[in-house]
Short mmCIF file of C-alpha atoms in Angstrom, two decimals:
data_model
loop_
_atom_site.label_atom_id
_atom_site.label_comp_id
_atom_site.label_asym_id
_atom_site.label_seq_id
_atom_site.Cartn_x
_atom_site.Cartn_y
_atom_site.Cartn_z
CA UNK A 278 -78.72 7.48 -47.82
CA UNK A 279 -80.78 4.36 -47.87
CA UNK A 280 -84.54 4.46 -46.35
CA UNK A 281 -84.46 3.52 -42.69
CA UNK A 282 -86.74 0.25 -42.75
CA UNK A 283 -88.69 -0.75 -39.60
CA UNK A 284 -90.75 -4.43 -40.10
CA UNK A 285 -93.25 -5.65 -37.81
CA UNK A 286 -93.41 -9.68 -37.48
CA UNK A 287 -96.69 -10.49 -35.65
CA UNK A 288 -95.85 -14.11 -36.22
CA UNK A 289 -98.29 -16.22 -34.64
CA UNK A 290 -100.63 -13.87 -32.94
CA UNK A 291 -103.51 -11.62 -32.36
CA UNK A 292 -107.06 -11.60 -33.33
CA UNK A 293 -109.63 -9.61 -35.31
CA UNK A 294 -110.29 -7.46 -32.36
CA UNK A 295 -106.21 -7.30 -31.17
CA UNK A 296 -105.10 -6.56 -34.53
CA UNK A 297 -107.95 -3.84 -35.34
CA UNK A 298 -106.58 -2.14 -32.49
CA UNK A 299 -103.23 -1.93 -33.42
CA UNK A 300 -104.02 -1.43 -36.96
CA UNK A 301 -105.84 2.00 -35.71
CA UNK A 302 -103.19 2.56 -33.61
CA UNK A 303 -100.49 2.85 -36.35
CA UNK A 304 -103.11 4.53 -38.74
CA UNK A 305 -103.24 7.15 -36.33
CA UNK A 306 -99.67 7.62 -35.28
CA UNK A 307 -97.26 10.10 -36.35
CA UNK A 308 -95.12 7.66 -38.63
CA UNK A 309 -91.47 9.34 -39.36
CA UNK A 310 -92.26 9.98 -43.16
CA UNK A 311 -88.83 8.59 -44.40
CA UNK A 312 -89.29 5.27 -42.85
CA UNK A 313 -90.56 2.51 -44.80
CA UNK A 314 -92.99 0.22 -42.50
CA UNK A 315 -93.93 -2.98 -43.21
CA UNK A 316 -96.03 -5.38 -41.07
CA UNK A 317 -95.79 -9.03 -41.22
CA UNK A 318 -99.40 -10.58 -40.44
CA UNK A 319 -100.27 -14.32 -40.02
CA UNK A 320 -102.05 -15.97 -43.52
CA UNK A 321 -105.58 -15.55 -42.10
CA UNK A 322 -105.01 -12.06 -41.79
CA UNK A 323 -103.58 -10.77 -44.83
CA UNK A 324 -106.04 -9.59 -46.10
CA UNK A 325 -107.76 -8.00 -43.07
CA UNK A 326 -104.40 -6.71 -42.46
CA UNK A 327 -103.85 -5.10 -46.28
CA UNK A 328 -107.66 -4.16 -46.22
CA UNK A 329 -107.69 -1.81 -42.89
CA UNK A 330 -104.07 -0.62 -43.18
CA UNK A 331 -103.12 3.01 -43.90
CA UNK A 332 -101.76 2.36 -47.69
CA UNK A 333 -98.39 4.03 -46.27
CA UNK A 334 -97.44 0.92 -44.08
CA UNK A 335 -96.48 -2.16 -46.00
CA UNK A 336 -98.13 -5.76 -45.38
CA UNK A 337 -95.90 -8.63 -45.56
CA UNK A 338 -96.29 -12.59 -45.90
CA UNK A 339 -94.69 -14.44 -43.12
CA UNK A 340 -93.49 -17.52 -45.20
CA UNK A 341 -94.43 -18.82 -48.61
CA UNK A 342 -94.07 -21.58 -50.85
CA UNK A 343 -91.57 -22.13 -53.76
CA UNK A 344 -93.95 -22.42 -56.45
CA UNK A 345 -96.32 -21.11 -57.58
CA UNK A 346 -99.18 -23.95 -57.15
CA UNK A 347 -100.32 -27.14 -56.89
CA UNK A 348 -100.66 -30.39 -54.26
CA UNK A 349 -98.69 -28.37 -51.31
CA UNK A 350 -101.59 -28.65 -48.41
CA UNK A 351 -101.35 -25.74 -45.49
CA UNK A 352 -98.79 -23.88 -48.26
CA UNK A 353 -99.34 -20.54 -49.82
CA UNK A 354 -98.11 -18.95 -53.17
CA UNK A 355 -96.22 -15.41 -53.80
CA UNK A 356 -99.39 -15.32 -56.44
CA UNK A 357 -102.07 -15.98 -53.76
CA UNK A 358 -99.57 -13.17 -51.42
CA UNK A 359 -100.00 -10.76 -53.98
CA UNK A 360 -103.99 -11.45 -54.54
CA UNK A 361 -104.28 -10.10 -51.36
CA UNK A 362 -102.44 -7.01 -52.10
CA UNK A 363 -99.99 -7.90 -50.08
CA UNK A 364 -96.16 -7.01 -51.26
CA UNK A 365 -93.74 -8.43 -48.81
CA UNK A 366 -92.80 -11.98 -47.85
CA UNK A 367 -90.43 -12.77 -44.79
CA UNK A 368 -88.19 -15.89 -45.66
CA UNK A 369 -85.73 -17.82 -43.63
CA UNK A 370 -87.02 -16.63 -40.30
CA UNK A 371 -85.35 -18.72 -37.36
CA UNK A 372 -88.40 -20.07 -36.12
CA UNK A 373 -88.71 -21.71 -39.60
CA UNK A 374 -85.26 -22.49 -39.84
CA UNK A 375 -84.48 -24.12 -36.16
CA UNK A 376 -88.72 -25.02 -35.58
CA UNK A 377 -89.85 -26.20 -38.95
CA UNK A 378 -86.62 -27.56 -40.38
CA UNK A 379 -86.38 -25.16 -43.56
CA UNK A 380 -82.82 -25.70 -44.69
CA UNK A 381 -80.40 -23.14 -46.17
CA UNK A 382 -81.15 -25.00 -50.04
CA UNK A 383 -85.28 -24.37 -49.51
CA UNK A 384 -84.71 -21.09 -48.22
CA UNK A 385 -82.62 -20.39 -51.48
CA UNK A 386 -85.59 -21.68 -53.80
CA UNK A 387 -88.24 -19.74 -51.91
CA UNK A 388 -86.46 -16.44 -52.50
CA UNK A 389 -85.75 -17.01 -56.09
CA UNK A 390 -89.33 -18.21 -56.43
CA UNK A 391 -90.74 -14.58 -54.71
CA UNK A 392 -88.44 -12.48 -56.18
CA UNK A 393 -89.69 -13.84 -59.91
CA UNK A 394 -93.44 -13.53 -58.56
CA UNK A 395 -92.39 -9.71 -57.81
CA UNK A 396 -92.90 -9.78 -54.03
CA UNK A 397 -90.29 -7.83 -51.82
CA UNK A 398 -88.67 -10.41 -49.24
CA UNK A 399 -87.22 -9.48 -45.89
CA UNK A 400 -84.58 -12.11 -45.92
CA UNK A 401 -83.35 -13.60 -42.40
CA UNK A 402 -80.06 -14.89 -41.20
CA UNK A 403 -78.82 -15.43 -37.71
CA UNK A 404 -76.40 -17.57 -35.74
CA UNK A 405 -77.31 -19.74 -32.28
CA UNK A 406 -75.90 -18.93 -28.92
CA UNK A 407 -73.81 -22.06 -29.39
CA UNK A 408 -72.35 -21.23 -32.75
CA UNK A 409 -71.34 -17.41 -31.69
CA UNK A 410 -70.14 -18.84 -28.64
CA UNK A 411 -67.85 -21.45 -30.50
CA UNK A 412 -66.84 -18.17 -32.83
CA UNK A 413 -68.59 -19.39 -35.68
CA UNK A 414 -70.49 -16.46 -36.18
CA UNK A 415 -69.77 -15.19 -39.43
CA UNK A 416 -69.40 -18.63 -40.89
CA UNK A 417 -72.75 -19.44 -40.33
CA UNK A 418 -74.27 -16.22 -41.86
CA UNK A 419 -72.00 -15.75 -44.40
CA UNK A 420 -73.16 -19.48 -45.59
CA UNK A 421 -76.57 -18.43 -44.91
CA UNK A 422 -76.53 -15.04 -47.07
CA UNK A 423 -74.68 -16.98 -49.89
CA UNK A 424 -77.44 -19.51 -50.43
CA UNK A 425 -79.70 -16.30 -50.60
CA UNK A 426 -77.28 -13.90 -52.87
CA UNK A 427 -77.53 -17.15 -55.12
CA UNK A 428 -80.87 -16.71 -56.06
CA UNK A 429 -81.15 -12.81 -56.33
CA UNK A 430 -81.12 -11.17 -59.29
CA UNK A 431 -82.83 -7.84 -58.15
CA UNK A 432 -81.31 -6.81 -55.39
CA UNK A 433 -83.62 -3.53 -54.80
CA UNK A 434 -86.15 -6.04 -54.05
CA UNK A 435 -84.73 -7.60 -50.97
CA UNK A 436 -83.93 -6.64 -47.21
CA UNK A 437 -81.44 -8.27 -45.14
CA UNK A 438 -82.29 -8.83 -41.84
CA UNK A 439 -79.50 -10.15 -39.33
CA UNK A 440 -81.43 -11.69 -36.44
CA UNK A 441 -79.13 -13.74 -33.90
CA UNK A 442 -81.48 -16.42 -32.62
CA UNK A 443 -79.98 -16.32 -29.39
CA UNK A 444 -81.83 -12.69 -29.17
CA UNK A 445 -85.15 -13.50 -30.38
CA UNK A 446 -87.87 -13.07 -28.02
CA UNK A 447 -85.19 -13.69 -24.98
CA UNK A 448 -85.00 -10.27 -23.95
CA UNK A 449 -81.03 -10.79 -24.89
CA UNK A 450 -80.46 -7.88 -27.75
CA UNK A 451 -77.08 -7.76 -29.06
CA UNK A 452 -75.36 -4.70 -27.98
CA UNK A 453 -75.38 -1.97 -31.10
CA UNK A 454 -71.22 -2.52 -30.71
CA UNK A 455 -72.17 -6.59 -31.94
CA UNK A 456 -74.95 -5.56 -34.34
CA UNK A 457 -72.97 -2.93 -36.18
CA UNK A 458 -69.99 -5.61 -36.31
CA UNK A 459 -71.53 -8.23 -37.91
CA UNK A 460 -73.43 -5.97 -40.35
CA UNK A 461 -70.51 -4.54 -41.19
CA UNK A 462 -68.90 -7.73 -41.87
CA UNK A 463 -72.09 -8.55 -44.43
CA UNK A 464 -71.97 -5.28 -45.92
CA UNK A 465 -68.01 -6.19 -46.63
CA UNK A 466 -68.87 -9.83 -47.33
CA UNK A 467 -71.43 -9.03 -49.83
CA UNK A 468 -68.91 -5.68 -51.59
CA UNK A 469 -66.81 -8.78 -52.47
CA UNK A 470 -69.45 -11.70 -53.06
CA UNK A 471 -71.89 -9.76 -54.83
CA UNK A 472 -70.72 -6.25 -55.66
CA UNK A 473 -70.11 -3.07 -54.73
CA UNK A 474 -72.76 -1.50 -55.90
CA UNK A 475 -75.40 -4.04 -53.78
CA UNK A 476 -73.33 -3.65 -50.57
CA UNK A 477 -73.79 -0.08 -50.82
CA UNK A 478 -77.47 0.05 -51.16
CA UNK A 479 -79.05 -3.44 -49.66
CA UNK A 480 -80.67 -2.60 -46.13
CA UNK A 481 -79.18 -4.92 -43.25
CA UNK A 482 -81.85 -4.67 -40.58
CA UNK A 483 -81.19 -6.31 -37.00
CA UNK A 484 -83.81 -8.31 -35.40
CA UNK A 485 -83.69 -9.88 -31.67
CA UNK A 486 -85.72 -7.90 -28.81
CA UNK A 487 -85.84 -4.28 -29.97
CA UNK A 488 -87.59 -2.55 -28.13
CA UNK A 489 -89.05 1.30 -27.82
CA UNK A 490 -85.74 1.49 -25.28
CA UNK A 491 -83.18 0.01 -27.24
CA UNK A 492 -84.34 1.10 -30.75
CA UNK A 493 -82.34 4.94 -30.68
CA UNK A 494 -78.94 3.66 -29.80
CA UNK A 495 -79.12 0.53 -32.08
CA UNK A 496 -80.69 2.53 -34.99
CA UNK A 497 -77.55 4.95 -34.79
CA UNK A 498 -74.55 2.74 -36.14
CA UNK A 499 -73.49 2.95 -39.00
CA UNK A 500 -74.25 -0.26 -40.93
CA UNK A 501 -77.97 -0.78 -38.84
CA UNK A 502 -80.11 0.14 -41.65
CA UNK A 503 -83.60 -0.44 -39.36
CA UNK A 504 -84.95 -3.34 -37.67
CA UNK A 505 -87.48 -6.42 -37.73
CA UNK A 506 -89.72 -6.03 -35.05
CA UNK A 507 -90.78 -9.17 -32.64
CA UNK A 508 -93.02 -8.95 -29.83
CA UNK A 509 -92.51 -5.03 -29.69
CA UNK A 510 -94.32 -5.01 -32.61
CA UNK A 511 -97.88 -6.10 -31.03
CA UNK A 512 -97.47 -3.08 -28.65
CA UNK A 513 -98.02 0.65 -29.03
CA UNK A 514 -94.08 0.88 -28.38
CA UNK A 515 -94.06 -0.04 -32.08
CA UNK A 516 -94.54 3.96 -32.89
CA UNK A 517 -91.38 4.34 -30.73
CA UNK A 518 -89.37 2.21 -33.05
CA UNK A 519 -90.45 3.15 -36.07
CA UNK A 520 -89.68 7.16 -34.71
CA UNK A 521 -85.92 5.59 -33.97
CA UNK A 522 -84.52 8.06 -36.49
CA UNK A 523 -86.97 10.90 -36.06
#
């Protein structure tokens, strides 16, 4: 059995005093002790983040750079991550993907890059409501997850987390029957990409409006090896979801 993962992505919000509270909230909570939790806190807060969290939750990056220094202004390092104390790094997330432009080739080189610097990365892939619509769904991901497979060595280091962007933050989950299909289809797609070996112990976590409602039903199939937590995740709900398998 692999450890049920539950990640938190904060992305682009909260405060000192927002965050605090939520940080004492999950310090305080009755965490399932075979979970592994790991929040994802904007740059600026890293460190308050890694600082005032219970050492048993995991703090992750939400994007970093593909080297390790130099003339990249309003870019950070895996080494400056890991300064921090910080072990995690979330790469290829949608919004930086579909917002910021990051192609599938950049993506790639950040990975590699993180994975060398020792970080842990939570690595994203997802189709649009236009390409699962067209059928195109496993295309799309599959070419996704290869330009990540081909820059992973390690593969104890890295989390796969299947978020269909046409779930994120709409409200719109995937129903576990869809989840479970496509991570099926990765777990089968990396047994004979990558081997057998990998498909049987990399975690494929679903993303895309889970919520303390949801989280039971979609944490019970099969191939749904624990989620990456959106808004949800700024909420005391968050307990809820991290309890899924409890």
């Amino acid at each position: 059995m692999v450890t049920f993962f539950v990640g938190g992505n904060w992305k682009m919000n909260g405060d000192k005093k927002s965050l605090g509270d939520l940080i004492t909230t999950l310090n305080t909570a009755s965490l399932h002790d075979e979970t592994e939790v790991v929040c994802g806190a904007p740059t600026v807060y890293l460190d308050f983040a890694r600082s005032n969290l219970d050492a048993r939750i995991g703090v992750a990056a939400q994007n970093c750079y593909k080297v390790a220094k130099g003339a990249f202004t309003g870019e950070i390092s895996p080494a400056m991550i890991k300064d921090c104390g910080v072990e995690w790094v979330i790469l290829g997330h949608s919004e930086r993907r579909h917002v910021f432009g990051e192609s599938d080739e950049l993506i790639g080189q950040k990975v590699a890059h993180a994975l060398e610097s020792d970080l842990g990365v939570i690595a994203c892939i997802g189709e649009k409501l236009e390409e699962r619509e067209a059928g195109t769904t496993e295309d799309v991901v599959y070419a996704q997850t290869q330009a990540i497979a081909d820059n992973v060595k390690d593969w104890s280091k890295v989390v796969l987390a299947y978020e269909p962007v046409w779930a994120i933050g709409t409200g719109k989950t995937a129903s576990p029957e869809q989840a479970q299909e496509v991570h099926e289809k990765l777990r089968e797609w990396i047994r004979a990409n990558v081997s057998e070996a990998v498909a049987d112990s990399v975690r494929i976590i679903y993303g895309g409006s889970v919520t303390g409602a949801n989280c039971k039903e979609l944490g019970s199939q099969n191939d749904v090896d624990g989620f990456l937590v959106g808004g949800a995740s700024l909420k005391p709900e968050f307990v809820d979801i991290i309890n899924a398998r409890a």
